[in-house]
Coordinates of C-alpha atoms in Angstrom, one line a residue:
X1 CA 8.5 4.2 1.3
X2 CA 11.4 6.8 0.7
X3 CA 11.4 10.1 2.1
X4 CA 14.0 13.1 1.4
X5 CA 12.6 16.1 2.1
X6 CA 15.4 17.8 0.4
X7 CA 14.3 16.2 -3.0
X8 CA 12.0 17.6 -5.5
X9 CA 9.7 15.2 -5.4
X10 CA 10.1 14.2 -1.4
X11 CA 7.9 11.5 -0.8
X12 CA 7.7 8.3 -2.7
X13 CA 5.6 4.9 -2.2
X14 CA 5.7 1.5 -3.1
X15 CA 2.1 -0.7 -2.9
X16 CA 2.3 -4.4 -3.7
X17 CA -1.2 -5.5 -3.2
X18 CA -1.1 -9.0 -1.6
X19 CA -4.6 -10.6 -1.6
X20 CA -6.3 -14.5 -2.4
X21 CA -6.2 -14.5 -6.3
X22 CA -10.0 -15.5 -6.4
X23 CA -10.9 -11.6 -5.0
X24 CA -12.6 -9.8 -7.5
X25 CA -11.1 -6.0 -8.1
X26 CA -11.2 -3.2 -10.2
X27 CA -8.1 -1.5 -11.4
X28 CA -8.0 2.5 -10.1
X29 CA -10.7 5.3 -11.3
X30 CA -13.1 7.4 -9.8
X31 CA -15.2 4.8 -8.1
X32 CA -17.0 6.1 -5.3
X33 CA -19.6 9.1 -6.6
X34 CA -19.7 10.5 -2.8
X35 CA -15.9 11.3 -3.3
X36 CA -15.7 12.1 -6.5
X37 CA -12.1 13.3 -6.6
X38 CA -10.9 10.0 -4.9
X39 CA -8.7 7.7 -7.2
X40 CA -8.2 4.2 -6.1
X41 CA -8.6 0.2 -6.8
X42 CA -12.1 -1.0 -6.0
X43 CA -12.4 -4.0 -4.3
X44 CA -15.5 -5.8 -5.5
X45 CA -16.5 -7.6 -2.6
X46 CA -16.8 -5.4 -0.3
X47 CA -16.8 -1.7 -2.2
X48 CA -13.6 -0.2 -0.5
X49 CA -10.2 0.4 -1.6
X50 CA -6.6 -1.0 -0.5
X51 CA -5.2 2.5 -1.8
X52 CA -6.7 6.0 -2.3
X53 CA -5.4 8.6 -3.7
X54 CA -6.6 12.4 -3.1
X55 CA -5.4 15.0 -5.7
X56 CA -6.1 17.9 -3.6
X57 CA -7.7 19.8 -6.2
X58 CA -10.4 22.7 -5.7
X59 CA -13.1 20.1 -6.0
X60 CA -11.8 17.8 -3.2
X61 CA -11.4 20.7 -0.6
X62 CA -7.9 19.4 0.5
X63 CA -5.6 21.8 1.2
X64 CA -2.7 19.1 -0.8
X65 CA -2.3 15.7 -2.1
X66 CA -2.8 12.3 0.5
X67 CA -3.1 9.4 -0.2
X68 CA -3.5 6.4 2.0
X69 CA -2.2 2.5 1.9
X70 CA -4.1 0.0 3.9
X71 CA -2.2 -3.2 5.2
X72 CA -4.2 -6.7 6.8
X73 CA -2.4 -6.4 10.4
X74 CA -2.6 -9.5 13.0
X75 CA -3.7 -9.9 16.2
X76 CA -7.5 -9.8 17.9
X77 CA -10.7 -10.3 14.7
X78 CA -13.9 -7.9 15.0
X79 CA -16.8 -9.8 16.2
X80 CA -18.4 -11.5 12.9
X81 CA -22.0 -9.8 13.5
X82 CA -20.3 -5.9 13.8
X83 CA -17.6 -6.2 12.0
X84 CA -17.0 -3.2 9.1
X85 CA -14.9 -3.3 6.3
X86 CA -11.5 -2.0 6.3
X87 CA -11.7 -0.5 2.8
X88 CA -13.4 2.1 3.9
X89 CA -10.4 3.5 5.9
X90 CA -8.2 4.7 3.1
X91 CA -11.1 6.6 1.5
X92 CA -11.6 8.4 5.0
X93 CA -8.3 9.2 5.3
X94 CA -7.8 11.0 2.5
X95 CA -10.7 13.0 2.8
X96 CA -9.6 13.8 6.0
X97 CA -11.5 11.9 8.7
X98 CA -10.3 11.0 12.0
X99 CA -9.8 7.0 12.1
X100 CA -9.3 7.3 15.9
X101 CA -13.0 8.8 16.4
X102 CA -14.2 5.4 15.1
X103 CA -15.6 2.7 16.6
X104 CA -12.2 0.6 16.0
X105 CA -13.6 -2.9 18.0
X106 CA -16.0 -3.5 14.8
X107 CA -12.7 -3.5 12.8
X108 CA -10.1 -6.3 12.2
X109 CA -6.4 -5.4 13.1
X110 CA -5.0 -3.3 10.3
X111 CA -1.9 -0.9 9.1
X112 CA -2.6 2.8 7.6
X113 CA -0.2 4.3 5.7
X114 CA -1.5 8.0 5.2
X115 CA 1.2 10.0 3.1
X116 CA 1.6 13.6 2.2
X117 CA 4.4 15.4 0.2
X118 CA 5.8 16.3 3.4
X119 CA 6.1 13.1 4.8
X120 CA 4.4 9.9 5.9
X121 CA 2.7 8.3 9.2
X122 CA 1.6 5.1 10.1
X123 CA -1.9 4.1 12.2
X124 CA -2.1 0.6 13.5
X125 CA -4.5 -1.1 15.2
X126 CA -4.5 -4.6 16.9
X127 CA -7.8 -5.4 17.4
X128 CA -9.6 -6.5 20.7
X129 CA -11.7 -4.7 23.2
X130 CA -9.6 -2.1 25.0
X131 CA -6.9 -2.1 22.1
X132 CA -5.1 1.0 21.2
X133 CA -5.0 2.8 17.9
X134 CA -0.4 3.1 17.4
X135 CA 0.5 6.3 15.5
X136 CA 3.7 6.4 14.2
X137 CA 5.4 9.0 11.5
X138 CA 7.9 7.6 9.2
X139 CA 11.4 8.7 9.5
X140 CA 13.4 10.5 6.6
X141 CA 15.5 7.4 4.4
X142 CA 13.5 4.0 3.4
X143 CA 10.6 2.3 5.5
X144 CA 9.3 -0.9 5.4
X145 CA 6.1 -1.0 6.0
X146 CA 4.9 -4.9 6.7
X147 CA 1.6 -7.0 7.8
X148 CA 4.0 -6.8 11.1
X149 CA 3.6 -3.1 10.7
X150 CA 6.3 -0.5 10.3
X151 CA 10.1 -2.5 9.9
X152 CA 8.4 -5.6 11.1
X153 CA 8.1 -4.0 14.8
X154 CA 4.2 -3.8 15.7
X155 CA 2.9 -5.0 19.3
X156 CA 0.7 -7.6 17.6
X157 CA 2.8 -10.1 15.3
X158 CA 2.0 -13.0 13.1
X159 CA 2.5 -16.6 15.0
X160 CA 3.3 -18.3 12.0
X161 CA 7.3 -18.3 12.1
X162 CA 6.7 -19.5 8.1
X163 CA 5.1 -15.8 7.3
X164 CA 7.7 -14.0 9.8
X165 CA 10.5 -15.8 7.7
X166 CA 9.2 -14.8 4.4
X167 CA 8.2 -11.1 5.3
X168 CA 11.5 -10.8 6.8
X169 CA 13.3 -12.0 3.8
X170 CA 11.1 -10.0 1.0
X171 CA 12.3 -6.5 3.9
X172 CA 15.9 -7.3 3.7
X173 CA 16.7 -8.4 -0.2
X174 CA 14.2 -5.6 -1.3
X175 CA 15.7 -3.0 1.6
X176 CA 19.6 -4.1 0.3
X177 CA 18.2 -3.5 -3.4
X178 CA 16.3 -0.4 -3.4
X179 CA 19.1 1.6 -1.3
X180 CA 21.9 0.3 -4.2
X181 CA 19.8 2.0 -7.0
X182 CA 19.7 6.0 -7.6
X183 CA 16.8 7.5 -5.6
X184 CA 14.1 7.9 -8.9
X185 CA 12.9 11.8 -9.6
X186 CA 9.3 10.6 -11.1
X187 CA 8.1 14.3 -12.1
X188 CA 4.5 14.7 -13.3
X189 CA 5.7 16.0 -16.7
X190 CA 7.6 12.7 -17.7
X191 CA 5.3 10.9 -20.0
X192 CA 6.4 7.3 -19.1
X193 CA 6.3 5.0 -16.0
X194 CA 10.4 3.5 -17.0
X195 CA 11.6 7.0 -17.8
X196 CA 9.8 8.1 -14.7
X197 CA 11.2 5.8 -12.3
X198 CA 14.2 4.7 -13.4
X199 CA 16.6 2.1 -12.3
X200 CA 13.9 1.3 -9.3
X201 CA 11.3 -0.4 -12.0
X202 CA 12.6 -3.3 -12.4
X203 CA 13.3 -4.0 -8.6
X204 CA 9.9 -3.0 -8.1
X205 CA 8.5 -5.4 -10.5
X206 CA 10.0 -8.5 -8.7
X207 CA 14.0 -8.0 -9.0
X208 CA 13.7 -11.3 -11.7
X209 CA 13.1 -13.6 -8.5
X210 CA 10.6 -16.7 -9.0
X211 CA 7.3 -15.8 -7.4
X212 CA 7.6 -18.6 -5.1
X213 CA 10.6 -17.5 -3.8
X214 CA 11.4 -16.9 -0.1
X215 CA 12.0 -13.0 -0.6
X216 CA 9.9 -12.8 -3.6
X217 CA 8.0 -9.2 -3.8
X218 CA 5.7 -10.3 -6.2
X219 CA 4.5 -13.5 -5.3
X220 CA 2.3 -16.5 -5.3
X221 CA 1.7 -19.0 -2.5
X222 CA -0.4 -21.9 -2.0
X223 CA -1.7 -22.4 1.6
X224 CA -3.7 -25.6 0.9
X225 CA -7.2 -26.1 0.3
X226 CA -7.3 -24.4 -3.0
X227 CA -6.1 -21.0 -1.3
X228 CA -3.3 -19.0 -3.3
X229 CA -2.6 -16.0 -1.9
X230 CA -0.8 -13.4 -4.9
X231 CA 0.6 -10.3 -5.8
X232 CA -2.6 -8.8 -7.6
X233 CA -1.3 -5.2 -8.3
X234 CA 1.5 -2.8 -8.2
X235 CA 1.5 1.0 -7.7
X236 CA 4.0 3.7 -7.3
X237 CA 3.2 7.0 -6.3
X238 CA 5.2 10.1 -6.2
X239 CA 4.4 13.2 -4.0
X240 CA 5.8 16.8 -4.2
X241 CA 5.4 20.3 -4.4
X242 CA 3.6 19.8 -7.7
X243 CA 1.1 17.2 -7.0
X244 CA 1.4 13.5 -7.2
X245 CA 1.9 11.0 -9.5
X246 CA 0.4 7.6 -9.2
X247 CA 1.6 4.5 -11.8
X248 CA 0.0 1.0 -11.9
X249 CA -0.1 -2.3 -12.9
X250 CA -1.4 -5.4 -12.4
X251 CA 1.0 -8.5 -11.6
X252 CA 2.8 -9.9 -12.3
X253 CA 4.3 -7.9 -14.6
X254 CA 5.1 -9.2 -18.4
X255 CA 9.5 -9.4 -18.8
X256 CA 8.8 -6.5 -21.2
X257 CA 7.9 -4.2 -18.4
X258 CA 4.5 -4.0 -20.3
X259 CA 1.4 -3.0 -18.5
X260 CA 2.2 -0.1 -16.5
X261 CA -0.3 2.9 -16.9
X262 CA -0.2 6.5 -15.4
X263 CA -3.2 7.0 -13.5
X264 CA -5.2 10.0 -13.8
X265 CA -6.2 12.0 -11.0

Protein backbone atom coordinates (compact mmCIF):
# COMPACT_ATOMS: atom_id res chain seq x y z
CA UNK A 1 0.00 0.00 0.00
CA UNK A 2 1.41 3.49 -0.95
CA UNK A 3 -0.16 6.57 0.02
CA UNK A 4 0.85 10.37 -1.04
CA UNK A 5 -1.82 12.46 -0.79
CA UNK A 6 0.10 15.01 -2.57
CA UNK A 7 0.05 12.73 -5.73
CA UNK A 8 -2.44 12.64 -8.52
CA UNK A 9 -3.50 9.49 -8.05
CA UNK A 10 -2.94 9.26 -3.98
CA UNK A 11 -3.72 5.86 -3.07
CA UNK A 12 -2.24 2.78 -4.56
CA UNK A 13 -2.65 -1.17 -3.65
CA UNK A 14 -0.92 -4.21 -4.12
CA UNK A 15 -3.19 -7.71 -3.64
CA UNK A 16 -1.33 -10.97 -3.93
CA UNK A 17 -3.95 -13.50 -3.33
CA UNK A 18 -2.40 -16.44 -1.35
CA UNK A 19 -4.74 -19.40 -1.18
CA UNK A 20 -4.45 -23.73 -1.52
CA UNK A 21 -4.09 -24.13 -5.35
CA UNK A 22 -7.04 -26.69 -5.37
CA UNK A 23 -9.67 -23.51 -4.48
CA UNK A 24 -11.85 -22.98 -7.25
CA UNK A 25 -12.18 -19.05 -8.29
CA UNK A 26 -13.37 -16.88 -10.75
CA UNK A 27 -11.30 -14.00 -12.11
CA UNK A 28 -13.11 -10.36 -11.30
CA UNK A 29 -16.65 -9.26 -12.94
CA UNK A 30 -19.90 -8.37 -11.73
CA UNK A 31 -20.74 -11.34 -9.67
CA UNK A 32 -23.06 -10.73 -7.17
CA UNK A 33 -26.66 -9.48 -8.80
CA UNK A 34 -27.67 -7.89 -5.23
CA UNK A 35 -24.58 -5.44 -5.77
CA UNK A 36 -24.56 -5.02 -9.07
CA UNK A 37 -21.91 -2.36 -9.29
CA UNK A 38 -19.41 -4.51 -7.20
CA UNK A 39 -16.27 -5.70 -9.15
CA UNK A 40 -14.39 -8.49 -7.57
CA UNK A 41 -12.88 -12.29 -7.80
CA UNK A 42 -15.43 -14.83 -6.82
CA UNK A 43 -14.44 -17.45 -4.79
CA UNK A 44 -16.34 -20.56 -5.76
CA UNK A 45 -16.62 -22.34 -2.64
CA UNK A 46 -18.03 -20.27 -0.64
CA UNK A 47 -19.58 -17.20 -3.08
CA UNK A 48 -17.53 -14.21 -1.54
CA UNK A 49 -14.70 -12.21 -2.65
CA UNK A 50 -10.97 -11.72 -1.35
CA UNK A 51 -11.25 -8.12 -3.03
CA UNK A 52 -14.06 -5.79 -4.05
CA UNK A 53 -14.04 -3.03 -5.73
CA UNK A 54 -16.84 -0.25 -5.64
CA UNK A 55 -16.72 2.35 -8.56
CA UNK A 56 -18.82 4.87 -6.86
CA UNK A 57 -20.94 5.50 -9.67
CA UNK A 58 -24.68 6.87 -9.63
CA UNK A 59 -25.87 3.31 -9.60
CA UNK A 60 -23.86 2.21 -6.44
CA UNK A 61 -25.00 5.17 -4.27
CA UNK A 62 -21.40 5.80 -2.94
CA UNK A 63 -20.46 9.06 -2.58
CA UNK A 64 -16.53 7.79 -4.18
CA UNK A 65 -14.61 4.83 -5.01
CA UNK A 66 -13.67 1.84 -2.00
CA UNK A 67 -12.51 -0.93 -2.33
CA UNK A 68 -11.74 -3.53 0.26
CA UNK A 69 -8.75 -6.37 0.68
CA UNK A 70 -9.43 -9.25 2.90
CA UNK A 71 -6.49 -11.03 4.62
CA UNK A 72 -6.77 -14.82 6.69
CA UNK A 73 -5.55 -13.43 10.25
CA UNK A 74 -4.49 -15.91 13.24
CA UNK A 75 -5.52 -16.40 16.41
CA UNK A 76 -9.02 -17.91 18.07
CA UNK A 77 -11.41 -20.17 14.86
CA UNK A 78 -15.41 -19.49 14.80
CA UNK A 79 -17.23 -22.37 16.28
CA UNK A 80 -17.59 -24.96 13.14
CA UNK A 81 -21.64 -25.05 13.52
CA UNK A 82 -21.93 -20.74 13.36
CA UNK A 83 -19.22 -20.03 11.57
CA UNK A 84 -19.88 -17.41 8.33
CA UNK A 85 -17.73 -16.76 5.59
CA UNK A 86 -15.30 -14.09 5.49
CA UNK A 87 -15.97 -13.24 1.76
CA UNK A 88 -18.65 -11.63 2.54
CA UNK A 89 -16.79 -8.82 4.42
CA UNK A 90 -15.18 -7.07 1.51
CA UNK A 91 -18.57 -6.85 -0.37
CA UNK A 92 -20.02 -5.17 2.83
CA UNK A 93 -17.51 -2.90 3.09
CA UNK A 94 -17.67 -1.35 0.06
CA UNK A 95 -21.17 -0.89 0.04
CA UNK A 96 -20.77 0.64 3.20
CA UNK A 97 -21.73 -1.61 6.04
CA UNK A 98 -20.54 -1.42 9.44
CA UNK A 99 -18.24 -4.75 10.06
CA UNK A 100 -18.25 -3.83 13.82
CA UNK A 101 -22.24 -4.17 14.13
CA UNK A 102 -21.65 -7.84 13.18
CA UNK A 103 -21.84 -10.71 15.01
CA UNK A 104 -17.84 -11.09 14.71
CA UNK A 105 -17.64 -14.61 17.22
CA UNK A 106 -19.24 -16.56 14.09
CA UNK A 107 -16.17 -15.28 12.12
CA UNK A 108 -12.49 -16.63 11.92
CA UNK A 109 -9.74 -14.06 12.72
CA UNK A 110 -9.19 -11.83 9.68
CA UNK A 111 -7.45 -8.40 8.20
CA UNK A 112 -9.66 -5.64 6.26
CA UNK A 113 -8.08 -3.43 4.24
CA UNK A 114 -10.84 -0.82 3.25
CA UNK A 115 -9.18 1.92 0.94
CA UNK A 116 -10.42 5.18 -0.39
CA UNK A 117 -8.61 7.81 -2.59
CA UNK A 118 -8.03 9.65 0.41
CA UNK A 119 -6.45 7.10 2.24
CA UNK A 120 -6.58 3.62 3.75
CA UNK A 121 -7.56 1.77 7.20
CA UNK A 122 -7.16 -1.45 8.47
CA UNK A 123 -9.97 -3.64 10.65
CA UNK A 124 -8.63 -6.70 12.36
CA UNK A 125 -10.14 -9.16 14.32
CA UNK A 126 -8.65 -11.99 16.40
CA UNK A 127 -11.27 -14.17 16.92
CA UNK A 128 -12.61 -15.64 20.38
CA UNK A 129 -15.48 -14.74 22.57
CA UNK A 130 -14.89 -11.26 24.11
CA UNK A 131 -12.25 -10.33 21.25
CA UNK A 132 -12.08 -6.88 19.96
CA UNK A 133 -12.54 -5.63 16.49
CA UNK A 134 -8.56 -3.37 16.01
CA UNK A 135 -9.06 -0.28 13.68
CA UNK A 136 -6.13 1.17 12.40
CA UNK A 137 -5.67 3.92 9.45
CA UNK A 138 -2.61 3.58 7.32
CA UNK A 139 -0.05 6.19 7.51
CA UNK A 140 1.09 8.36 4.47
CA UNK A 141 4.52 6.35 2.67
CA UNK A 142 4.45 2.28 2.10
CA UNK A 143 2.47 -0.32 4.42
CA UNK A 144 2.71 -3.68 4.68
CA UNK A 145 -0.13 -5.21 5.28
CA UNK A 146 0.58 -9.15 6.44
CA UNK A 147 -1.52 -12.37 7.77
CA UNK A 148 0.29 -10.74 11.06
CA UNK A 149 -1.68 -7.67 10.12
CA UNK A 150 -0.49 -4.16 9.50
CA UNK A 151 3.85 -4.29 9.39
CA UNK A 152 3.66 -7.72 10.90
CA UNK A 153 2.40 -6.03 14.40
CA UNK A 154 -1.20 -7.53 15.27
CA UNK A 155 -2.05 -8.72 18.88
CA UNK A 156 -2.75 -12.21 17.57
CA UNK A 157 0.39 -13.73 15.57
CA UNK A 158 1.24 -16.90 13.78
CA UNK A 159 3.12 -19.61 16.13
CA UNK A 160 4.81 -21.07 13.42
CA UNK A 161 8.33 -19.26 13.56
CA UNK A 162 8.63 -21.05 9.73
CA UNK A 163 5.59 -18.56 8.40
CA UNK A 164 6.92 -15.55 10.76
CA UNK A 165 10.39 -16.02 8.92
CA UNK A 166 9.00 -16.17 5.54
CA UNK A 167 6.36 -13.25 5.92
CA UNK A 168 9.06 -11.29 7.41
CA UNK A 169 11.44 -11.82 4.59
CA UNK A 170 8.75 -11.38 1.48
CA UNK A 171 8.08 -7.46 3.98
CA UNK A 172 11.62 -6.53 3.89
CA UNK A 173 13.08 -7.56 0.22
CA UNK A 174 9.68 -6.31 -1.26
CA UNK A 175 9.68 -3.06 1.30
CA UNK A 176 13.70 -2.45 0.12
CA UNK A 177 12.44 -2.86 -3.60
CA UNK A 178 9.31 -1.03 -3.98
CA UNK A 179 10.84 2.22 -2.14
CA UNK A 180 14.05 2.08 -4.82
CA UNK A 181 11.63 2.31 -7.84
CA UNK A 182 9.76 5.70 -8.99
CA UNK A 183 6.41 5.94 -7.23
CA UNK A 184 4.04 4.69 -10.57
CA UNK A 185 1.25 7.51 -11.77
CA UNK A 186 -1.35 4.61 -13.20
CA UNK A 187 -3.99 7.26 -14.68
CA UNK A 188 -7.28 5.82 -15.91
CA UNK A 189 -6.60 7.17 -19.43
CA UNK A 190 -3.30 4.98 -19.96
CA UNK A 191 -4.42 2.11 -22.07
CA UNK A 192 -1.88 -0.47 -20.66
CA UNK A 193 -1.14 -2.27 -17.35
CA UNK A 194 3.26 -1.76 -18.09
CA UNK A 195 2.83 1.81 -19.30
CA UNK A 196 0.48 2.23 -16.37
CA UNK A 197 2.60 1.10 -13.73
CA UNK A 198 5.88 1.36 -14.65
CA UNK A 199 9.11 0.34 -13.18
CA UNK A 200 6.84 -1.26 -10.16
CA UNK A 201 5.45 -4.25 -12.62
CA UNK A 202 7.99 -6.29 -12.62
CA UNK A 203 8.68 -6.17 -8.76
CA UNK A 204 5.14 -6.83 -8.44
CA UNK A 205 5.16 -9.84 -10.51
CA UNK A 206 7.74 -11.62 -8.29
CA UNK A 207 11.09 -9.38 -8.61
CA UNK A 208 12.56 -12.74 -10.83
CA UNK A 209 12.81 -14.70 -7.44
CA UNK A 210 12.02 -18.63 -7.58
CA UNK A 211 8.62 -19.22 -6.12
CA UNK A 212 9.93 -21.29 -3.51
CA UNK A 213 12.02 -18.73 -2.26
CA UNK A 214 12.18 -17.46 1.30
CA UNK A 215 11.01 -13.83 0.34
CA UNK A 216 9.26 -14.90 -2.70
CA UNK A 217 5.99 -12.63 -3.35
CA UNK A 218 4.54 -14.91 -5.62
CA UNK A 219 4.90 -18.22 -4.32
CA UNK A 220 4.31 -21.84 -3.96
CA UNK A 221 4.74 -24.02 -0.90
CA UNK A 222 4.09 -27.49 -0.06
CA UNK A 223 2.90 -28.15 3.56
CA UNK A 224 2.65 -32.00 3.23
CA UNK A 225 -0.19 -34.05 2.68
CA UNK A 226 -0.77 -33.00 -0.81
CA UNK A 227 -1.44 -29.26 0.46
CA UNK A 228 0.27 -26.42 -1.77
CA UNK A 229 -0.46 -23.31 -0.77
CA UNK A 230 0.14 -20.49 -3.99
CA UNK A 231 0.00 -17.20 -5.28
CA UNK A 232 -3.35 -17.57 -7.33
CA UNK A 233 -3.77 -13.82 -8.43
CA UNK A 234 -2.35 -10.46 -8.64
CA UNK A 235 -4.19 -7.06 -8.65
CA UNK A 236 -3.17 -3.44 -8.58
CA UNK A 237 -5.44 -0.78 -8.00
CA UNK A 238 -5.08 2.89 -8.26
CA UNK A 239 -7.37 5.40 -6.50
CA UNK A 240 -7.75 9.23 -7.11
CA UNK A 241 -9.61 12.15 -7.85
CA UNK A 242 -10.78 10.55 -11.09
CA UNK A 243 -11.91 7.14 -10.00
CA UNK A 244 -9.94 3.98 -9.74
CA UNK A 245 -8.26 1.78 -11.73
CA UNK A 246 -8.08 -1.87 -11.00
CA UNK A 247 -5.40 -4.38 -13.15
CA UNK A 248 -5.19 -8.17 -12.79
CA UNK A 249 -3.72 -11.27 -13.38
CA UNK A 250 -3.47 -14.55 -12.51
CA UNK A 251 -0.08 -16.09 -11.29
CA UNK A 252 2.22 -16.59 -11.73
CA UNK A 253 2.87 -14.39 -14.31
CA UNK A 254 4.37 -15.56 -17.85
CA UNK A 255 8.48 -13.79 -18.23
CA UNK A 256 6.69 -11.77 -21.01
CA UNK A 257 4.62 -9.92 -18.50
CA UNK A 258 1.66 -11.44 -20.44
CA UNK A 259 -1.72 -11.83 -18.87
CA UNK A 260 -2.45 -8.64 -17.17
CA UNK A 261 -5.98 -7.20 -17.99
CA UNK A 262 -7.61 -3.87 -17.04
CA UNK A 263 -10.63 -4.55 -15.25
CA UNK A 264 -13.73 -2.81 -15.90
CA UNK A 265 -15.79 -1.22 -13.47
Amino acid sequence: MSIEPSAAVPVLLLSVRDEYTGRRWSPPAHHWPAQPSAVGGLDLVAGGTWLAVEPGNTDSGASGPVAACLLNGFGTSAPEAARLSRGELPLLAVRGGRIDALDLDRYDPFHLVVVRPDGARVLSWGGGTGGRLVELELPAGLSVVLNDGPEGLAENRTASERIRALMAARAAHFRARFEAEPRPLPLLGTPDTERAWGSWLPVVTGDGLPLDAPAALVQRRDFGNGRIWGSSSISLLALGPEGVRYDFAPAPVGPGGDGWRRVEL
